[in-house]
Coordinates of C-alpha atoms and ligand atoms in Angstrom, one line a residue:
M1 CA 138.3 47.7 69.3
V2 CA 135.8 49.9 68.1
L3 CA 134.6 50.7 71.0
Q4 CA 137.6 51.0 72.5
L5 CA 139.1 53.9 70.1
F6 CA 135.2 55.8 70.6
K7 CA 135.8 56.3 74.7
K8 CA 139.0 57.3 73.9
S9 CA 138.0 60.2 71.8
Q10 CA 135.2 60.9 74.3
M11 CA 136.0 64.5 76.0
W12 CA 134.6 64.0 79.1
R13 CA 133.2 60.6 81.3
K14 CA 129.8 60.0 81.2
P15 CA 128.7 58.5 84.7
D16 CA 125.1 57.6 86.4
L17 CA 124.0 60.5 88.5
K18 CA 124.5 60.1 91.9
N19 CA 121.9 61.3 95.0
R20 CA 124.8 63.2 97.3
Y21 CA 128.0 65.0 96.6
E22 CA 130.1 66.7 98.3
V23 CA 129.4 70.1 95.7
V24 CA 126.8 70.9 93.7
I25 CA 127.8 73.4 90.7
I26 CA 124.4 74.2 88.6
G27 CA 126.1 76.3 86.0
G28 CA 128.4 74.1 82.9
G29 CA 129.7 77.9 81.5
V30 CA 133.2 78.5 82.2
H31 CA 132.9 79.4 85.8
G32 CA 131.1 76.8 86.9
L33 CA 133.8 74.4 84.9
S34 CA 136.4 76.7 86.2
T35 CA 135.6 76.5 89.6
A36 CA 135.0 72.6 89.7
Y37 CA 139.1 72.2 88.6
H38 CA 140.4 74.6 91.5
L39 CA 137.8 72.5 92.9
G40 CA 139.5 68.7 92.0
K41 CA 143.0 70.7 92.3
L42 CA 142.3 71.1 96.3
G43 CA 141.4 67.6 96.7
L44 CA 138.3 68.6 96.9
T45 CA 136.1 65.6 94.2
D46 CA 133.1 64.5 95.0
V47 CA 131.7 67.6 93.0
A48 CA 128.6 67.5 90.3
V49 CA 128.5 70.2 87.7
I50 CA 125.1 70.1 86.6
D51 CA 124.1 71.9 83.0
K52 CA 120.7 72.1 82.0
S53 CA 122.5 72.5 78.6
Y54 CA 124.9 71.4 76.2
L55 CA 128.5 72.5 78.7
G56 CA 129.1 75.5 77.9
G57 CA 126.7 76.7 76.0
G58 CA 125.4 80.2 77.9
G59 CA 126.7 83.0 77.1
S60 CA 130.6 81.2 77.3
A61 CA 129.2 80.3 73.2
R62 CA 128.8 82.8 72.9
S63 CA 131.7 85.1 73.9
T64 CA 134.1 87.1 72.3
A65 CA 136.2 86.3 74.7
I66 CA 138.8 89.6 75.1
I67 CA 141.1 89.2 78.0
R68 CA 142.0 91.8 79.2
A69 CA 142.8 93.8 82.7
N70 CA 143.0 97.8 82.3
Y71 CA 140.3 98.2 84.6
L72 CA 139.3 101.0 86.5
T73 CA 139.4 100.4 90.6
P74 CA 141.3 99.0 93.2
E75 CA 139.2 96.8 93.8
G76 CA 139.0 95.8 90.0
I77 CA 142.4 95.7 89.1
P78 CA 144.0 93.2 90.9
F79 CA 141.9 90.2 90.6
F80 CA 141.2 90.4 87.0
R81 CA 145.4 91.5 86.7
E82 CA 145.4 88.3 88.5
S83 CA 143.1 86.3 86.6
H84 CA 145.0 88.0 83.4
K85 CA 148.3 86.7 84.5
M86 CA 146.0 83.4 85.1
Y87 CA 145.4 83.0 81.4
E88 CA 148.8 83.5 80.7
N89 CA 149.8 79.8 81.1
L90 CA 146.2 78.6 81.5
S91 CA 147.2 76.2 78.1
Q92 CA 150.2 74.3 79.7
E93 CA 148.4 74.4 82.4
L94 CA 145.3 72.6 81.6
D95 CA 147.1 70.9 78.8
F96 CA 145.0 71.8 76.0
N97 CA 145.5 74.7 73.0
L98 CA 143.4 77.8 74.7
L99 CA 144.7 79.7 71.5
F100 CA 145.5 82.5 73.5
N101 CA 147.0 85.5 71.2
Q102 CA 148.1 88.4 73.3
M103 CA 147.8 91.2 70.7
G104 CA 146.6 94.2 72.8
R105 CA 144.1 96.8 72.6
L106 CA 143.3 100.3 72.2
D107 CA 139.8 102.1 74.0
L108 CA 139.4 105.3 72.1
G109 CA 139.0 108.4 73.9
H110 CA 136.9 111.1 71.6
T111 CA 135.9 113.6 73.9
D112 CA 137.9 115.5 76.4
S113 CA 136.2 113.8 78.7
A114 CA 136.6 109.9 77.7
V115 CA 140.3 111.4 77.9
Y116 CA 140.3 112.5 80.7
W117 CA 139.5 109.3 82.4
L118 CA 141.6 107.2 79.8
N119 CA 144.4 108.9 81.4
V120 CA 142.9 107.9 84.7
R121 CA 143.3 104.5 84.2
A122 CA 146.3 103.9 82.9
G123 CA 147.4 105.9 86.0
F124 CA 145.6 103.2 88.8
N125 CA 146.7 100.8 86.2
Q126 CA 150.2 101.6 86.1
L127 CA 150.0 101.4 89.6
L128 CA 148.9 98.2 90.4
G129 CA 151.1 96.9 88.3
V130 CA 149.0 96.6 84.7
N131 CA 151.1 97.4 81.7
S132 CA 148.9 100.1 80.0
R133 CA 149.4 103.4 78.9
V134 CA 148.1 107.1 77.5
I135 CA 149.0 107.3 73.6
D136 CA 148.3 110.2 71.1
P137 CA 146.8 110.0 67.1
N138 CA 150.2 109.7 65.9
E139 CA 151.2 106.4 67.8
I140 CA 147.7 105.2 67.0
S141 CA 148.4 105.4 63.5
E142 CA 151.4 103.1 64.2
L143 CA 149.8 100.3 66.1
V144 CA 146.4 100.5 64.2
P145 CA 146.4 102.4 60.3
V146 CA 143.1 101.4 58.9
L147 CA 141.9 103.3 61.7
D148 CA 139.8 106.5 60.5
L149 CA 141.8 109.1 62.3
R150 CA 141.0 112.6 60.4
K151 CA 140.8 115.3 62.4
G152 CA 137.2 117.3 63.1
K153 CA 135.1 114.5 62.3
T154 CA 132.2 114.0 64.0
M155 CA 134.0 111.8 67.5
P156 CA 137.9 112.5 66.2
V157 CA 140.0 110.2 67.8
L158 CA 141.6 111.6 70.5
A159 CA 144.2 109.4 72.3
A160 CA 144.0 105.9 73.2
L161 CA 144.4 103.7 76.2
Y162 CA 147.0 101.1 74.9
H163 CA 147.5 97.7 77.3
P164 CA 149.8 95.4 75.4
P165 CA 149.4 92.2 76.6
A166 CA 145.5 92.0 76.2
G167 CA 144.2 89.3 74.3
V168 CA 141.5 86.8 72.4
V169 CA 141.0 83.4 73.8
R170 CA 139.3 80.5 71.9
H171 CA 136.0 80.6 74.0
D172 CA 135.3 76.8 74.1
A173 CA 139.0 75.5 73.7
V174 CA 138.9 77.2 77.8
V175 CA 135.3 75.7 78.6
Y176 CA 136.3 72.3 76.9
G177 CA 140.0 72.4 78.5
Y178 CA 138.4 73.3 82.1
A179 CA 136.0 69.9 81.9
R180 CA 138.7 67.8 80.5
A181 CA 140.5 68.0 83.4
A182 CA 138.2 68.7 85.9
D183 CA 136.8 64.9 84.4
R184 CA 141.0 63.6 84.7
M185 CA 140.1 64.5 88.2
G186 CA 137.4 62.8 89.2
I187 CA 134.7 65.5 89.1
E188 CA 131.4 64.8 87.0
L189 CA 129.7 66.5 84.4
H190 CA 126.3 66.2 83.7
P191 CA 124.9 68.0 81.3
F192 CA 121.2 68.3 79.6
T193 CA 120.1 68.0 83.8
E194 CA 118.0 70.8 84.6
V195 CA 118.3 72.2 88.4
T196 CA 114.3 72.8 88.9
G197 CA 114.5 73.9 92.3
I198 CA 116.9 73.9 95.8
I199 CA 116.2 72.0 99.5
K200 CA 116.3 74.9 101.9
S201 CA 116.3 73.3 105.8
N202 CA 116.4 75.0 108.8
G203 CA 118.1 78.6 106.7
R204 CA 120.6 75.7 104.9
V205 CA 120.9 74.9 101.4
T206 CA 121.2 71.3 101.5
G207 CA 120.8 69.8 98.0
V208 CA 119.2 70.6 94.5
Q209 CA 115.4 69.1 92.5
T210 CA 116.5 68.2 89.1
N211 CA 115.1 66.6 85.7
S212 CA 117.1 63.7 86.8
G213 CA 115.7 63.3 90.7
Q214 CA 116.5 65.0 93.9
I215 CA 120.5 65.5 94.5
S216 CA 121.6 65.9 98.5
A217 CA 124.6 68.6 99.0
G218 CA 127.0 69.8 101.5
T219 CA 127.6 73.2 99.6
V220 CA 125.4 74.1 96.1
V221 CA 127.6 77.1 93.8
S222 CA 124.9 79.3 91.2
A223 CA 127.2 79.9 88.0
T224 CA 124.3 80.6 85.7
A225 CA 124.7 83.9 84.8
G226 CA 121.8 85.1 83.0
W227 CA 119.9 82.5 85.0
S228 CA 121.4 83.8 88.1
S229 CA 118.0 85.5 89.0
T230 CA 115.9 82.0 88.3
I231 CA 118.1 80.0 90.3
S232 CA 118.1 82.5 93.0
T233 CA 114.6 82.9 93.1
M234 CA 114.5 79.2 94.3
V235 CA 115.9 80.1 97.2
D236 CA 113.3 83.0 97.6
L237 CA 117.3 84.9 96.4
D238 CA 116.2 89.3 95.0
L239 CA 119.4 89.4 93.2
P240 CA 120.2 92.5 91.9
I241 CA 120.2 91.3 88.6
T242 CA 118.7 92.2 85.6
T243 CA 119.6 90.1 82.4
Y244 CA 120.0 92.1 79.4
P245 CA 120.9 89.9 75.5
L246 CA 124.2 91.1 74.4
Q247 CA 125.1 90.5 70.3
A248 CA 127.5 90.0 68.2
F249 CA 128.7 89.1 64.8
V250 CA 131.5 88.5 62.0
T251 CA 132.0 89.8 58.8
E252 CA 133.4 87.0 56.0
P253 CA 137.4 85.7 56.1
L254 CA 139.3 89.3 54.7
K255 CA 143.0 89.2 54.8
P256 CA 144.4 90.3 57.9
F257 CA 144.4 94.1 58.2
L258 CA 143.8 94.5 61.8
D259 CA 145.9 92.5 64.4
K260 CA 144.8 94.4 67.8
T261 CA 141.6 94.3 69.4
I262 CA 140.1 97.9 69.4
S263 CA 136.9 99.5 71.7
S264 CA 135.0 102.7 72.2
A265 CA 132.2 103.5 74.7
N266 CA 131.8 107.0 72.7
L267 CA 131.2 105.2 69.8
H268 CA 129.4 102.0 71.5
A269 CA 131.2 99.7 69.7
Y270 CA 134.4 97.2 69.5
A271 CA 136.1 95.1 66.9
Y272 CA 139.1 92.5 66.2
Q273 CA 140.3 90.0 63.2
T274 CA 140.8 86.3 64.1
D275 CA 143.5 83.9 62.4
R276 CA 140.5 83.7 60.5
G277 CA 140.2 86.9 59.2
E278 CA 137.0 87.1 60.5
V279 CA 136.4 90.3 62.0
V280 CA 134.7 90.5 65.3
I281 CA 132.3 93.1 65.7
G282 CA 130.1 93.5 69.5
G283 CA 128.3 96.9 70.9
P284 CA 126.5 97.3 74.1
V285 CA 123.6 95.1 75.9
D286 CA 120.3 95.5 74.1
P287 CA 118.7 98.1 75.2
Y288 CA 115.4 96.0 77.2
P289 CA 116.0 92.9 79.3
T290 CA 114.6 89.5 77.7
Y291 CA 115.9 86.5 78.2
S292 CA 115.6 85.5 74.5
Q293 CA 118.9 84.7 72.8
R294 CA 117.3 86.1 69.3
A295 CA 119.2 88.5 67.1
T296 CA 118.4 91.4 66.4
M297 CA 118.1 93.6 62.5
N298 CA 117.9 96.7 64.5
M299 CA 121.3 95.7 66.7
L300 CA 123.2 94.8 63.3
E301 CA 122.2 97.6 62.0
D302 CA 123.1 100.1 64.9
L303 CA 126.4 98.0 65.2
S304 CA 127.6 98.4 61.7
V305 CA 126.9 102.2 61.7
F306 CA 128.8 102.3 64.9
I307 CA 131.8 100.7 63.6
L308 CA 132.3 102.3 60.5
K309 CA 133.1 105.5 61.3
L310 CA 135.9 103.5 62.7
L311 CA 136.8 101.1 60.9
P312 CA 135.4 102.3 57.5
I313 CA 137.9 100.2 55.6
L314 CA 134.7 97.4 56.4
K315 CA 132.4 99.0 54.5
P316 CA 132.1 96.2 51.4
A317 CA 132.7 93.3 53.4
K318 CA 129.6 90.9 54.1
I319 CA 128.2 90.1 57.5
L320 CA 128.8 85.9 58.3
R321 CA 126.7 85.2 60.9
Q322 CA 125.6 87.4 64.3
W323 CA 124.0 86.0 67.7
A324 CA 122.8 86.8 70.9
G325 CA 123.5 85.8 74.9
L326 CA 122.2 86.5 77.5
C327 CA 124.2 88.9 80.4
D328 CA 123.8 88.7 83.9
M329 CA 124.3 92.6 84.3
T330 CA 124.4 94.4 88.0
P331 CA 124.0 98.0 89.3
D332 CA 127.6 98.7 89.5
Y333 CA 129.2 96.5 86.3
A334 CA 131.1 94.1 89.0
P335 CA 130.4 90.8 89.7
I336 CA 128.8 89.1 92.9
L337 CA 130.7 86.1 94.6
G338 CA 130.6 84.4 97.6
K339 CA 129.0 83.5 100.4
V340 CA 124.4 84.7 101.4
E341 CA 124.0 85.7 104.6
G342 CA 121.7 83.6 106.3
L343 CA 121.5 81.0 103.9
D344 CA 124.4 78.6 105.2
G345 CA 125.9 76.4 102.6
F346 CA 125.1 78.0 98.9
I347 CA 127.5 80.8 97.4
L348 CA 127.4 82.8 94.6
N349 CA 129.8 82.6 91.5
C350 CA 127.4 85.4 89.0
G351 CA 126.8 89.0 88.3
W352 CA 129.3 88.5 85.2
G353 CA 127.5 90.9 82.6
T354 CA 129.3 91.4 79.5
W355 CA 133.3 91.0 81.2
G356 CA 133.3 88.0 82.8
F357 CA 134.7 85.4 79.8
K358 CA 138.3 87.2 81.3
A359 CA 137.2 86.4 85.2
A360 CA 136.6 82.7 84.7
P361 CA 140.8 82.0 86.5
I362 CA 140.6 83.8 89.6
A363 CA 136.7 83.2 89.7
G364 CA 137.4 79.2 90.0
K365 CA 140.0 79.6 92.2
T366 CA 138.4 82.1 94.9
V367 CA 135.3 80.3 95.0
A368 CA 136.6 77.1 95.4
E369 CA 138.5 78.5 98.3
L370 CA 135.7 79.1 99.9
V371 CA 133.7 76.1 99.3
A372 CA 137.4 73.9 101.0
T373 CA 137.9 76.3 103.3
G374 CA 134.8 78.5 104.3
Q375 CA 136.8 81.7 104.5
T376 CA 136.4 84.3 101.8
P377 CA 139.7 85.6 100.1
K378 CA 140.7 88.6 100.6
L379 CA 140.9 89.2 96.6
I380 CA 137.0 88.4 96.6
Q381 CA 136.0 89.6 100.0
P382 CA 133.9 93.5 98.0
F383 CA 132.7 92.0 95.6
G384 CA 130.2 89.8 98.2
L385 CA 126.0 90.1 98.1
D386 CA 126.1 92.8 101.3
R387 CA 127.6 95.1 99.4
F388 CA 124.1 96.6 97.4
E389 CA 122.8 96.6 101.5
N390 CA 126.2 98.6 103.0
G391 CA 126.7 101.1 99.8
R392 CA 130.1 99.7 99.3
L393 CA 129.5 99.5 96.0
I394 CA 132.3 99.5 93.2
N395 CA 132.0 101.2 89.5
E396 CA 133.6 99.8 87.0
R397 CA 130.9 100.8 84.9
A398 CA 133.9 102.7 83.0
A399 CA 135.8 99.8 82.3
A400 CA 133.3 96.7 82.1
T401 CA 132.1 97.0 78.7
A402 CA 133.1 98.7 75.5
A403 CA 129.9 100.3 75.3
A404 CA 126.7 100.9 77.2
I405 CA 123.6 102.8 76.2
H406 CA 121.0 102.0 78.4
Ligands
FAD501 C1 128.4 88.1 72.8 C2 129.0 88.0 74.0 C3 130.2 88.7 74.0 C4 130.7 88.6 74.6 N1 132.3 89.2 75.1 C5 133.0 88.8 76.1 C6 134.9 89.1 76.2 O1 135.1 89.9 75.2 N2 135.1 89.5 77.8 C7 134.4 88.5 79.0 O2 135.4 88.9 79.3 N3 133.8 88.3 78.2 C8 132.3 88.4 77.7 N4 131.8 88.5 77.7 C9 130.8 88.1 78.5 C10 131.2 86.0 79.1 O3 130.5 85.8 77.8 C11 130.5 85.5 80.3 O4 130.0 86.9 81.9 C12 130.6 84.6 80.5 O5 130.9 83.6 79.9 C13 129.6 84.2 81.5 O6 129.9 82.2 82.4 P1 129.1 81.6 83.6 O7 129.8 80.4 83.1 O8 129.2 82.6 84.9 O9 127.8 81.3 82.7 P2 127.1 80.5 81.0 O10 128.5 80.2 80.0 O11 126.2 81.4 81.0 O12 126.9 79.4 82.0 C14 125.7 79.6 83.3 C15 124.7 78.4 82.9 O13 124.5 77.9 83.1 C16 123.1 76.8 82.6 N5 122.3 77.0 83.3 C17 121.1 77.9 84.2 N6 119.7 77.9 84.0 C18 120.5 76.4 84.6 C19 119.3 75.3 85.3 N7 118.4 75.5 86.5 N8 119.6 74.0 85.8 C20 121.1 74.2 85.1 N9 121.9 75.1 84.2 C21 121.6 76.0 84.3 C22 122.9 77.2 81.4 O14 122.9 76.4 80.7 C23 124.4 77.8 81.2 O15 125.1 76.4 80.5 C24 130.3 88.0 76.4 C25 129.3 87.4 76.4 C26 128.4 87.4 75.6 C27 127.2 87.4 75.1

């Protein structure tokens, strides 16, 4: 009886690792799990998700999980728009409450040049079916009365790009929702199993070496974000990815005073208040590449200074905790998705940098379609690795991050 109750309360099964699967996904973060779930929906269930740590313990565990679609480029906007739509129905689809709160978002502009680009973004957004528009300080003060809108101060708020459907989701719930749904379909989840090598034969990936033995596979997907380069090195592939830490922190719980996410690229900071009352504050990646996930006092001080210029009301607030996660930054701030020329059986789902959580539903769906059919869906064709050879970079820098100082 006790054993039955225990089994019922388990989040997912714990099967023995087999020595062959049709598909092996390296990385049990939001992207690996979404890809697995969508493979299951396509009828491919001989799939193993392998993670060296606990599921969702990488960047996905550390995400501030802002979900939005107000990007800049004709490649990025439709991609993130589709992902955003999928998030709107994801709780029902996964039968797991993801607490997606569509509170709306303001990207603030403090200089003429910043406002010019906010207008460009609004124009492209509207043309491509994303609800966003530029608003003036009067409307900003109605939406966020606590914002410091004094005229004449350094970096005054001149305008904002308002994106009403943007929101925040519970990052751990998304990971668990995908994991449980994939598990129900018969897909195997293997946390605490590290990939130590990739097996290649005649220009084709045929499996992986793990600390629990060798596994052969028809297709291997790398969904390893901050560790993508370490995995690609195993197949002698040099990815245009550099790993940087990204930090964030939260204040003690405060009475509700902020019901929008706000972000300022000029001031290198963003913030929102959670349902618990804590204010989540983040900014740019650390100024140096490293695989260390330690939070630093320098960044805490910088982010505090930046955010107080927008929200001076936070001055007496106490800081509760601070953390860091790894981000796989690409030169054009867009992901790398798809096949690798000259290396069959190896698919990339990486380059998610500081912006990847919002993309997991559509990336998982399209990468799963690619694995199942061998054809790259149109929506992700611009994000192939070959763009760095043919010069067709995407340049989402202005819209992908809250801030970039390096
Ligand atoms: C502080 C912070 C705030 C963020 N805020 C946002 C935001 O507001 N909105 C947004 O859209 N994005 C945000 N992001 C980015 C987003 O969280 C990531 O892009 C996303 O979670 C990446 O998911 P993933 O599944 O690709 O990678 P991860 O979640 O990092 O998963 C990769 C997994 O690969 C595993 N792995 C690595 N090497 C091996 C190996 N050799 N063998 C087996 N497994 C291995 C790791 O253990 C890890 O679990 C933020 C990130 C951080 C750090």
